[in-house]
């Protein structure tokens, strides 16, 4: 018995290194997949399901919803996902409650259902990113993957700009301002890799160069302003790079000066159009200053407050947003929602700056803050909330700004997430089903078959006016127009 026991012990000892190697290999693989997960979700959103055209399709919208909801499950600290502190964490439920009350009082409450349903998932995304990049190795892998993504986006933007003979670079996001805003958020993180020796440095230089070229190809004046603000803040933070950053700031001011003079002299058509949007948004906000017109209400309601100007606004123009995120928040959520949102941004920025001064030796958190600062400046003249790639990218960058930490796990975390996911599926399922039917109807040649699909879409999502309008148009095309259908289409 003693001999057999000793032999078994020897066999176990010989097999132990192999088991340790297998365990280490599995651990490394798990860390690798976890580190790549945020970038994978971000890449799908940026290149397909969160873009201007991709998110408008039923399959793209459904994919983005599924990705965001699945990713937010990784959030550990659901009580304070943005790390706002004991007092600041109550701002998140407060702004969500304000949005709910605003939607309840809205004349177009259906417009905000998807946004409100996904809002908790977006707010939990930074905590999920922080968990995936909780260690130095995971963050290093994630930053490299982010750099590769910027390299891919910059390459696509420049190649498609030339091959399609576009006036401005806009792809893969689908609009030059969207592409510019995305690059403004991501470029500071990309450029941090220049300080890393080896192949990572060359990758960061290539991605940064292509990203800056793509940014210039967008022709966005707002991007120049945001980039100049980023250069100024970086010059104040990184003293060793101050000379280079000041030179870059001077170049940016020189490049943007002609456009700035045109805006000051009131001869820039884009600026004149934005002034009309601002005036219309202010008129609408003044009528409902406390709760606003409801989340997502801008495209459906702002037309009555606009004063189109000949030569500035095309006759067929449909204004989808107010081209200013603060004004649109005031218009949709009232000044209550605007002040709560501004408080969240302020508390987040102050806490992250204090942390970055103590615990950010490689400058990654500071770079993320620079990206968010540029995004905030960019949001003063844009409001791309309906294109989900931009808010999701902002949430990912916010997760990088939070940095690695040991979050506290709430006892009710699993129950709360399960309830939220179940509620999200119940709210979104009929809307997604109607969207799928609507897309099928658009590709059916027979008006009768298309009308049958639209009828089913209306039954699934009766609150969407567009389906009812198309229902009236198709009915008039088949049986002729009458007062009932005309009234339905007009309504």
PDB file of C-alpha atoms in Angstrom, residues 167-380:
ATOM      1  CA  UNK A 167     -17.255  65.764 -51.059  1.00  0.00           C
ATOM      2  CA  UNK A 168     -16.238  64.889 -47.487  1.00  0.00           C
ATOM      3  CA  UNK A 169     -15.067  61.746 -45.738  1.00  0.00           C
ATOM      4  CA  UNK A 170     -18.040  60.212 -43.964  1.00  0.00           C
ATOM      5  CA  UNK A 171     -17.797  56.417 -43.988  1.00  0.00           C
ATOM      6  CA  UNK A 172     -18.092  54.074 -42.158  1.00  0.00           C
ATOM      7  CA  UNK A 173     -20.237  56.192 -39.796  1.00  0.00           C
ATOM      8  CA  UNK A 174     -22.293  57.596 -42.687  1.00  0.00           C
ATOM      9  CA  UNK A 175     -21.964  61.372 -42.134  1.00  0.00           C
ATOM     10  CA  UNK A 176     -18.910  63.619 -41.957  1.00  0.00           C
ATOM     11  CA  UNK A 177     -19.883  65.086 -38.581  1.00  0.00           C
ATOM     12  CA  UNK A 178     -20.456  61.616 -37.108  1.00  0.00           C
ATOM     13  CA  UNK A 179     -17.048  60.438 -38.320  1.00  0.00           C
ATOM     14  CA  UNK A 180     -15.384  63.597 -36.977  1.00  0.00           C
ATOM     15  CA  UNK A 181     -17.032  63.202 -33.575  1.00  0.00           C
ATOM     16  CA  UNK A 182     -15.990  59.544 -33.338  1.00  0.00           C
ATOM     17  CA  UNK A 183     -12.363  60.379 -34.183  1.00  0.00           C
ATOM     18  CA  UNK A 184     -12.285  63.234 -31.684  1.00  0.00           C
ATOM     19  CA  UNK A 185     -13.283  60.773 -28.951  1.00  0.00           C
ATOM     20  CA  UNK A 186     -10.780  58.093 -29.958  1.00  0.00           C
ATOM     21  CA  UNK A 187      -7.619  59.854 -31.171  1.00  0.00           C
ATOM     22  CA  UNK A 188      -6.179  60.821 -27.747  1.00  0.00           C
ATOM     23  CA  UNK A 189      -6.310  57.189 -26.617  1.00  0.00           C
ATOM     24  CA  UNK A 190      -4.650  56.098 -29.843  1.00  0.00           C
ATOM     25  CA  UNK A 191      -1.769  58.539 -29.466  1.00  0.00           C
ATOM     26  CA  UNK A 192      -0.862  57.249 -25.985  1.00  0.00           C
ATOM     27  CA  UNK A 193       0.688  54.211 -27.668  1.00  0.00           C
ATOM     28  CA  UNK A 194       3.489  56.426 -29.046  1.00  0.00           C
ATOM     29  CA  UNK A 195       5.106  56.275 -25.605  1.00  0.00           C
ATOM     30  CA  UNK A 196       5.211  52.453 -25.760  1.00  0.00           C
ATOM     31  CA  UNK A 197       8.408  50.951 -27.252  1.00  0.00           C
ATOM     32  CA  UNK A 198       8.354  48.365 -30.018  1.00  0.00           C
ATOM     33  CA  UNK A 199       5.691  47.565 -32.589  1.00  0.00           C
ATOM     34  CA  UNK A 200       2.961  49.274 -30.537  1.00  0.00           C
ATOM     35  CA  UNK A 201       4.613  52.633 -31.164  1.00  0.00           C
ATOM     36  CA  UNK A 202       4.610  52.189 -34.948  1.00  0.00           C
ATOM     37  CA  UNK A 203       0.978  51.050 -34.832  1.00  0.00           C
ATOM     38  CA  UNK A 204      -0.003  54.108 -32.786  1.00  0.00           C
ATOM     39  CA  UNK A 205       1.832  56.469 -35.159  1.00  0.00           C
ATOM     40  CA  UNK A 206       0.136  54.911 -38.209  1.00  0.00           C
ATOM     41  CA  UNK A 207      -3.326  54.954 -36.606  1.00  0.00           C
ATOM     42  CA  UNK A 208      -2.864  58.521 -35.352  1.00  0.00           C
ATOM     43  CA  UNK A 209      -1.709  59.759 -38.747  1.00  0.00           C
ATOM     44  CA  UNK A 210      -4.574  58.086 -40.631  1.00  0.00           C
ATOM     45  CA  UNK A 211      -7.053  59.261 -38.016  1.00  0.00           C
ATOM     46  CA  UNK A 212      -5.891  62.870 -38.279  1.00  0.00           C
ATOM     47  CA  UNK A 213      -5.978  62.714 -42.089  1.00  0.00           C
ATOM     48  CA  UNK A 214      -9.520  61.313 -41.977  1.00  0.00           C
ATOM     49  CA  UNK A 215     -10.487  64.034 -39.513  1.00  0.00           C
ATOM     50  CA  UNK A 216      -9.152  66.676 -41.893  1.00  0.00           C
ATOM     51  CA  UNK A 217     -11.007  65.015 -44.788  1.00  0.00           C
ATOM     52  CA  UNK A 218     -14.328  65.443 -42.957  1.00  0.00           C
ATOM     53  CA  UNK A 219     -13.964  69.218 -43.356  1.00  0.00           C
ATOM     54  CA  UNK A 220     -15.644  69.702 -39.977  1.00  0.00           C
ATOM     55  CA  UNK A 221     -14.961  73.121 -38.422  1.00  0.00           C
ATOM     56  CA  UNK A 222     -16.388  71.832 -35.150  1.00  0.00           C
ATOM     57  CA  UNK A 223     -13.764  69.081 -35.154  1.00  0.00           C
ATOM     58  CA  UNK A 224     -10.995  71.696 -35.538  1.00  0.00           C
ATOM     59  CA  UNK A 225     -12.356  73.578 -32.525  1.00  0.00           C
ATOM     60  CA  UNK A 226     -12.596  70.382 -30.438  1.00  0.00           C
ATOM     61  CA  UNK A 227      -9.087  69.323 -31.467  1.00  0.00           C
ATOM     62  CA  UNK A 228      -7.734  72.760 -30.540  1.00  0.00           C
ATOM     63  CA  UNK A 229      -9.337  72.497 -27.088  1.00  0.00           C
ATOM     64  CA  UNK A 230      -7.806  69.037 -26.662  1.00  0.00           C
ATOM     65  CA  UNK A 231      -4.371  70.384 -27.638  1.00  0.00           C
ATOM     66  CA  UNK A 232      -4.724  73.250 -25.158  1.00  0.00           C
ATOM     67  CA  UNK A 233      -5.750  70.946 -22.297  1.00  0.00           C
ATOM     68  CA  UNK A 234      -2.978  68.486 -23.154  1.00  0.00           C
ATOM     69  CA  UNK A 235      -0.416  71.326 -23.142  1.00  0.00           C
ATOM     70  CA  UNK A 236      -1.540  72.229 -19.628  1.00  0.00           C
ATOM     71  CA  UNK A 237      -1.309  68.587 -18.486  1.00  0.00           C
ATOM     72  CA  UNK A 238       1.797  67.214 -20.266  1.00  0.00           C
ATOM     73  CA  UNK A 239       4.568  69.738 -19.732  1.00  0.00           C
ATOM     74  CA  UNK A 240       7.202  67.805 -21.698  1.00  0.00           C
ATOM     75  CA  UNK A 241       5.047  67.946 -24.844  1.00  0.00           C
ATOM     76  CA  UNK A 242       4.040  71.576 -24.419  1.00  0.00           C
ATOM     77  CA  UNK A 243       6.138  72.875 -27.310  1.00  0.00           C
ATOM     78  CA  UNK A 244       4.696  70.388 -29.811  1.00  0.00           C
ATOM     79  CA  UNK A 245       1.155  70.918 -28.571  1.00  0.00           C
ATOM     80  CA  UNK A 246       1.377  74.710 -28.741  1.00  0.00           C
ATOM     81  CA  UNK A 247       2.662  74.424 -32.322  1.00  0.00           C
ATOM     82  CA  UNK A 248      -0.270  72.114 -33.176  1.00  0.00           C
ATOM     83  CA  UNK A 249      -2.655  74.598 -31.562  1.00  0.00           C
ATOM     84  CA  UNK A 250      -1.289  77.454 -33.693  1.00  0.00           C
ATOM     85  CA  UNK A 251      -1.708  75.341 -36.864  1.00  0.00           C
ATOM     86  CA  UNK A 252      -5.298  74.468 -35.948  1.00  0.00           C
ATOM     87  CA  UNK A 253      -6.161  78.117 -35.302  1.00  0.00           C
ATOM     88  CA  UNK A 254      -4.647  79.094 -38.668  1.00  0.00           C
ATOM     89  CA  UNK A 255      -6.609  76.360 -40.474  1.00  0.00           C
ATOM     90  CA  UNK A 256      -9.904  77.310 -38.845  1.00  0.00           C
ATOM     91  CA  UNK A 257      -9.504  81.083 -39.062  1.00  0.00           C
ATOM     92  CA  UNK A 258     -11.107  81.565 -42.541  1.00  0.00           C
ATOM     93  CA  UNK A 259     -14.192  79.620 -41.501  1.00  0.00           C
ATOM     94  CA  UNK A 260     -14.323  81.512 -38.223  1.00  0.00           C
ATOM     95  CA  UNK A 261     -14.253  84.837 -40.069  1.00  0.00           C
ATOM     96  CA  UNK A 262     -17.063  83.651 -42.368  1.00  0.00           C
ATOM     97  CA  UNK A 263     -19.156  82.685 -39.337  1.00  0.00           C
ATOM     98  CA  UNK A 264     -18.467  86.044 -37.662  1.00  0.00           C
ATOM     99  CA  UNK A 265     -19.522  87.925 -40.795  1.00  0.00           C
ATOM    100  CA  UNK A 266     -22.773  85.893 -41.071  1.00  0.00           C
ATOM    101  CA  UNK A 267     -21.899  84.557 -44.524  1.00  0.00           C
ATOM    102  CA  UNK A 268     -21.473  80.874 -43.635  1.00  0.00           C
ATOM    103  CA  UNK A 269     -24.596  78.886 -44.711  1.00  0.00           C
ATOM    104  CA  UNK A 270     -24.043  76.062 -42.228  1.00  0.00           C
ATOM    105  CA  UNK A 271     -23.721  78.483 -39.322  1.00  0.00           C
ATOM    106  CA  UNK A 272     -26.838  80.378 -40.431  1.00  0.00           C
ATOM    107  CA  UNK A 273     -28.803  77.117 -40.561  1.00  0.00           C
ATOM    108  CA  UNK A 274     -27.610  76.221 -37.057  1.00  0.00           C
ATOM    109  CA  UNK A 275     -28.754  79.614 -35.795  1.00  0.00           C
ATOM    110  CA  UNK A 276     -32.247  78.792 -37.083  1.00  0.00           C
ATOM    111  CA  UNK A 277     -32.146  75.436 -35.281  1.00  0.00           C
ATOM    112  CA  UNK A 278     -31.050  77.129 -32.069  1.00  0.00           C
ATOM    113  CA  UNK A 279     -33.813  79.731 -32.328  1.00  0.00           C
ATOM    114  CA  UNK A 280     -36.456  77.091 -33.010  1.00  0.00           C
ATOM    115  CA  UNK A 281     -35.219  74.892 -30.178  1.00  0.00           C
ATOM    116  CA  UNK A 282     -35.280  77.829 -27.784  1.00  0.00           C
ATOM    117  CA  UNK A 283     -38.856  78.733 -28.764  1.00  0.00           C
ATOM    118  CA  UNK A 284     -39.947  75.149 -28.115  1.00  0.00           C
ATOM    119  CA  UNK A 285     -38.060  74.903 -24.817  1.00  0.00           C
ATOM    120  CA  UNK A 286     -39.663  78.107 -23.564  1.00  0.00           C
ATOM    121  CA  UNK A 287     -43.134  76.554 -23.916  1.00  0.00           C
ATOM    122  CA  UNK A 288     -42.266  73.469 -21.807  1.00  0.00           C
ATOM    123  CA  UNK A 289     -39.271  74.538 -19.694  1.00  0.00           C
ATOM    124  CA  UNK A 290     -39.656  72.076 -16.825  1.00  0.00           C
ATOM    125  CA  UNK A 291     -40.173  68.677 -18.478  1.00  0.00           C
ATOM    126  CA  UNK A 292     -39.592  69.389 -22.164  1.00  0.00           C
ATOM    127  CA  UNK A 293     -41.328  67.720 -25.080  1.00  0.00           C
ATOM    128  CA  UNK A 294     -40.159  64.214 -24.226  1.00  0.00           C
ATOM    129  CA  UNK A 295     -37.169  61.995 -25.129  1.00  0.00           C
ATOM    130  CA  UNK A 296     -36.779  61.595 -28.889  1.00  0.00           C
ATOM    131  CA  UNK A 297     -39.421  64.214 -29.616  1.00  0.00           C
ATOM    132  CA  UNK A 298     -37.267  66.646 -31.634  1.00  0.00           C
ATOM    133  CA  UNK A 299     -37.844  65.276 -35.169  1.00  0.00           C
ATOM    134  CA  UNK A 300     -41.583  64.952 -34.525  1.00  0.00           C
ATOM    135  CA  UNK A 301     -42.294  68.333 -32.930  1.00  0.00           C
ATOM    136  CA  UNK A 302     -39.610  70.930 -33.708  1.00  0.00           C
ATOM    137  CA  UNK A 303     -40.991  71.746 -37.177  1.00  0.00           C
ATOM    138  CA  UNK A 304     -43.659  74.012 -35.719  1.00  0.00           C
ATOM    139  CA  UNK A 305     -40.997  76.220 -34.089  1.00  0.00           C
ATOM    140  CA  UNK A 306     -38.639  76.577 -37.058  1.00  0.00           C
ATOM    141  CA  UNK A 307     -38.573  79.585 -39.367  1.00  0.00           C
ATOM    142  CA  UNK A 308     -37.007  78.358 -42.649  1.00  0.00           C
ATOM    143  CA  UNK A 309     -34.935  80.871 -44.593  1.00  0.00           C
ATOM    144  CA  UNK A 310     -34.728  80.837 -48.398  1.00  0.00           C
ATOM    145  CA  UNK A 311     -31.319  79.785 -49.638  1.00  0.00           C
ATOM    146  CA  UNK A 312     -30.418  78.311 -46.252  1.00  0.00           C
ATOM    147  CA  UNK A 313     -33.007  75.575 -45.712  1.00  0.00           C
ATOM    148  CA  UNK A 314     -33.954  73.280 -48.636  1.00  0.00           C
ATOM    149  CA  UNK A 315     -37.679  72.940 -49.231  1.00  0.00           C
ATOM    150  CA  UNK A 316     -37.573  69.185 -48.562  1.00  0.00           C
ATOM    151  CA  UNK A 317     -35.491  69.371 -45.387  1.00  0.00           C
ATOM    152  CA  UNK A 318     -36.515  67.340 -42.343  1.00  0.00           C
ATOM    153  CA  UNK A 319     -34.729  68.517 -39.190  1.00  0.00           C
ATOM    154  CA  UNK A 320     -33.819  65.482 -37.115  1.00  0.00           C
ATOM    155  CA  UNK A 321     -31.925  67.241 -34.322  1.00  0.00           C
ATOM    156  CA  UNK A 322     -31.079  70.719 -33.081  1.00  0.00           C
ATOM    157  CA  UNK A 323     -27.317  70.436 -33.763  1.00  0.00           C
ATOM    158  CA  UNK A 324     -26.576  71.204 -30.111  1.00  0.00           C
ATOM    159  CA  UNK A 325     -26.763  68.538 -27.426  1.00  0.00           C
ATOM    160  CA  UNK A 326     -27.330  70.908 -24.470  1.00  0.00           C
ATOM    161  CA  UNK A 327     -30.190  72.643 -26.291  1.00  0.00           C
ATOM    162  CA  UNK A 328     -31.692  69.331 -27.351  1.00  0.00           C
ATOM    163  CA  UNK A 329     -31.563  68.058 -23.761  1.00  0.00           C
ATOM    164  CA  UNK A 330     -33.376  71.207 -22.650  1.00  0.00           C
ATOM    165  CA  UNK A 331     -35.904  70.795 -25.471  1.00  0.00           C
ATOM    166  CA  UNK A 332     -36.593  67.111 -24.822  1.00  0.00           C
ATOM    167  CA  UNK A 333     -36.067  66.738 -21.044  1.00  0.00           C
ATOM    168  CA  UNK A 334     -36.602  70.316 -19.941  1.00  0.00           C
ATOM    169  CA  UNK A 335     -34.095  72.374 -18.012  1.00  0.00           C
ATOM    170  CA  UNK A 336     -34.479  69.831 -15.194  1.00  0.00           C
ATOM    171  CA  UNK A 337     -32.936  67.125 -17.355  1.00  0.00           C
ATOM    172  CA  UNK A 338     -30.312  69.518 -18.715  1.00  0.00           C
ATOM    173  CA  UNK A 339     -29.123  70.569 -15.243  1.00  0.00           C
ATOM    174  CA  UNK A 340     -29.019  66.982 -13.973  1.00  0.00           C
ATOM    175  CA  UNK A 341     -27.049  65.867 -17.050  1.00  0.00           C
ATOM    176  CA  UNK A 342     -24.613  68.769 -16.648  1.00  0.00           C
ATOM    177  CA  UNK A 343     -24.146  67.865 -12.972  1.00  0.00           C
ATOM    178  CA  UNK A 344     -23.253  64.273 -13.938  1.00  0.00           C
ATOM    179  CA  UNK A 345     -20.658  65.497 -16.437  1.00  0.00           C
ATOM    180  CA  UNK A 346     -19.160  67.959 -13.942  1.00  0.00           C
ATOM    181  CA  UNK A 347     -18.923  65.500 -11.035  1.00  0.00           C
ATOM    182  CA  UNK A 348     -17.482  62.789 -13.305  1.00  0.00           C
ATOM    183  CA  UNK A 349     -14.831  65.157 -14.694  1.00  0.00           C
ATOM    184  CA  UNK A 350     -13.761  66.499 -11.293  1.00  0.00           C
ATOM    185  CA  UNK A 351     -13.417  63.043  -9.742  1.00  0.00           C
ATOM    186  CA  UNK A 352     -11.527  61.600 -12.712  1.00  0.00           C
ATOM    187  CA  UNK A 353      -9.073  64.518 -12.868  1.00  0.00           C
ATOM    188  CA  UNK A 354      -8.238  64.112  -9.172  1.00  0.00           C
ATOM    189  CA  UNK A 355      -7.742  60.364  -9.632  1.00  0.00           C
ATOM    190  CA  UNK A 356      -5.643  60.728 -12.792  1.00  0.00           C
ATOM    191  CA  UNK A 357      -3.174  62.987 -10.976  1.00  0.00           C
ATOM    192  CA  UNK A 358      -2.479  60.170  -8.470  1.00  0.00           C
ATOM    193  CA  UNK A 359      -2.970  56.859 -10.282  1.00  0.00           C
ATOM    194  CA  UNK A 360      -2.310  57.333 -14.005  1.00  0.00           C
ATOM    195  CA  UNK A 361       1.397  56.794 -14.714  1.00  0.00           C
ATOM    196  CA  UNK A 362       0.948  55.913 -18.390  1.00  0.00           C
ATOM    197  CA  UNK A 363      -1.484  58.752 -19.162  1.00  0.00           C
ATOM    198  CA  UNK A 364      -4.308  56.509 -20.423  1.00  0.00           C
ATOM    199  CA  UNK A 365      -6.978  57.917 -18.103  1.00  0.00           C
ATOM    200  CA  UNK A 366      -5.897  61.447 -18.948  1.00  0.00           C
ATOM    201  CA  UNK A 367      -6.119  60.627 -22.676  1.00  0.00           C
ATOM    202  CA  UNK A 368      -9.642  59.288 -22.147  1.00  0.00           C
ATOM    203  CA  UNK A 369     -10.570  62.521 -20.361  1.00  0.00           C
ATOM    204  CA  UNK A 370      -9.151  64.502 -23.275  1.00  0.00           C
ATOM    205  CA  UNK A 371     -11.300  62.446 -25.646  1.00  0.00           C
ATOM    206  CA  UNK A 372     -14.403  63.114 -23.561  1.00  0.00           C
ATOM    207  CA  UNK A 373     -13.528  66.830 -23.303  1.00  0.00           C
ATOM    208  CA  UNK A 374     -13.242  67.031 -27.092  1.00  0.00           C
ATOM    209  CA  UNK A 375     -16.514  65.144 -27.386  1.00  0.00           C
ATOM    210  CA  UNK A 376     -18.174  67.646 -25.026  1.00  0.00           C
ATOM    211  CA  UNK A 377     -16.957  70.567 -27.143  1.00  0.00           C
ATOM    212  CA  UNK A 378     -18.130  68.770 -30.265  1.00  0.00           C
ATOM    213  CA  UNK A 379     -21.555  68.189 -28.662  1.00  0.00           C
ATOM    214  CA  UNK A 380     -22.043  71.954 -28.332  1.00  0.00           C
TER     215      UNK A 380
END
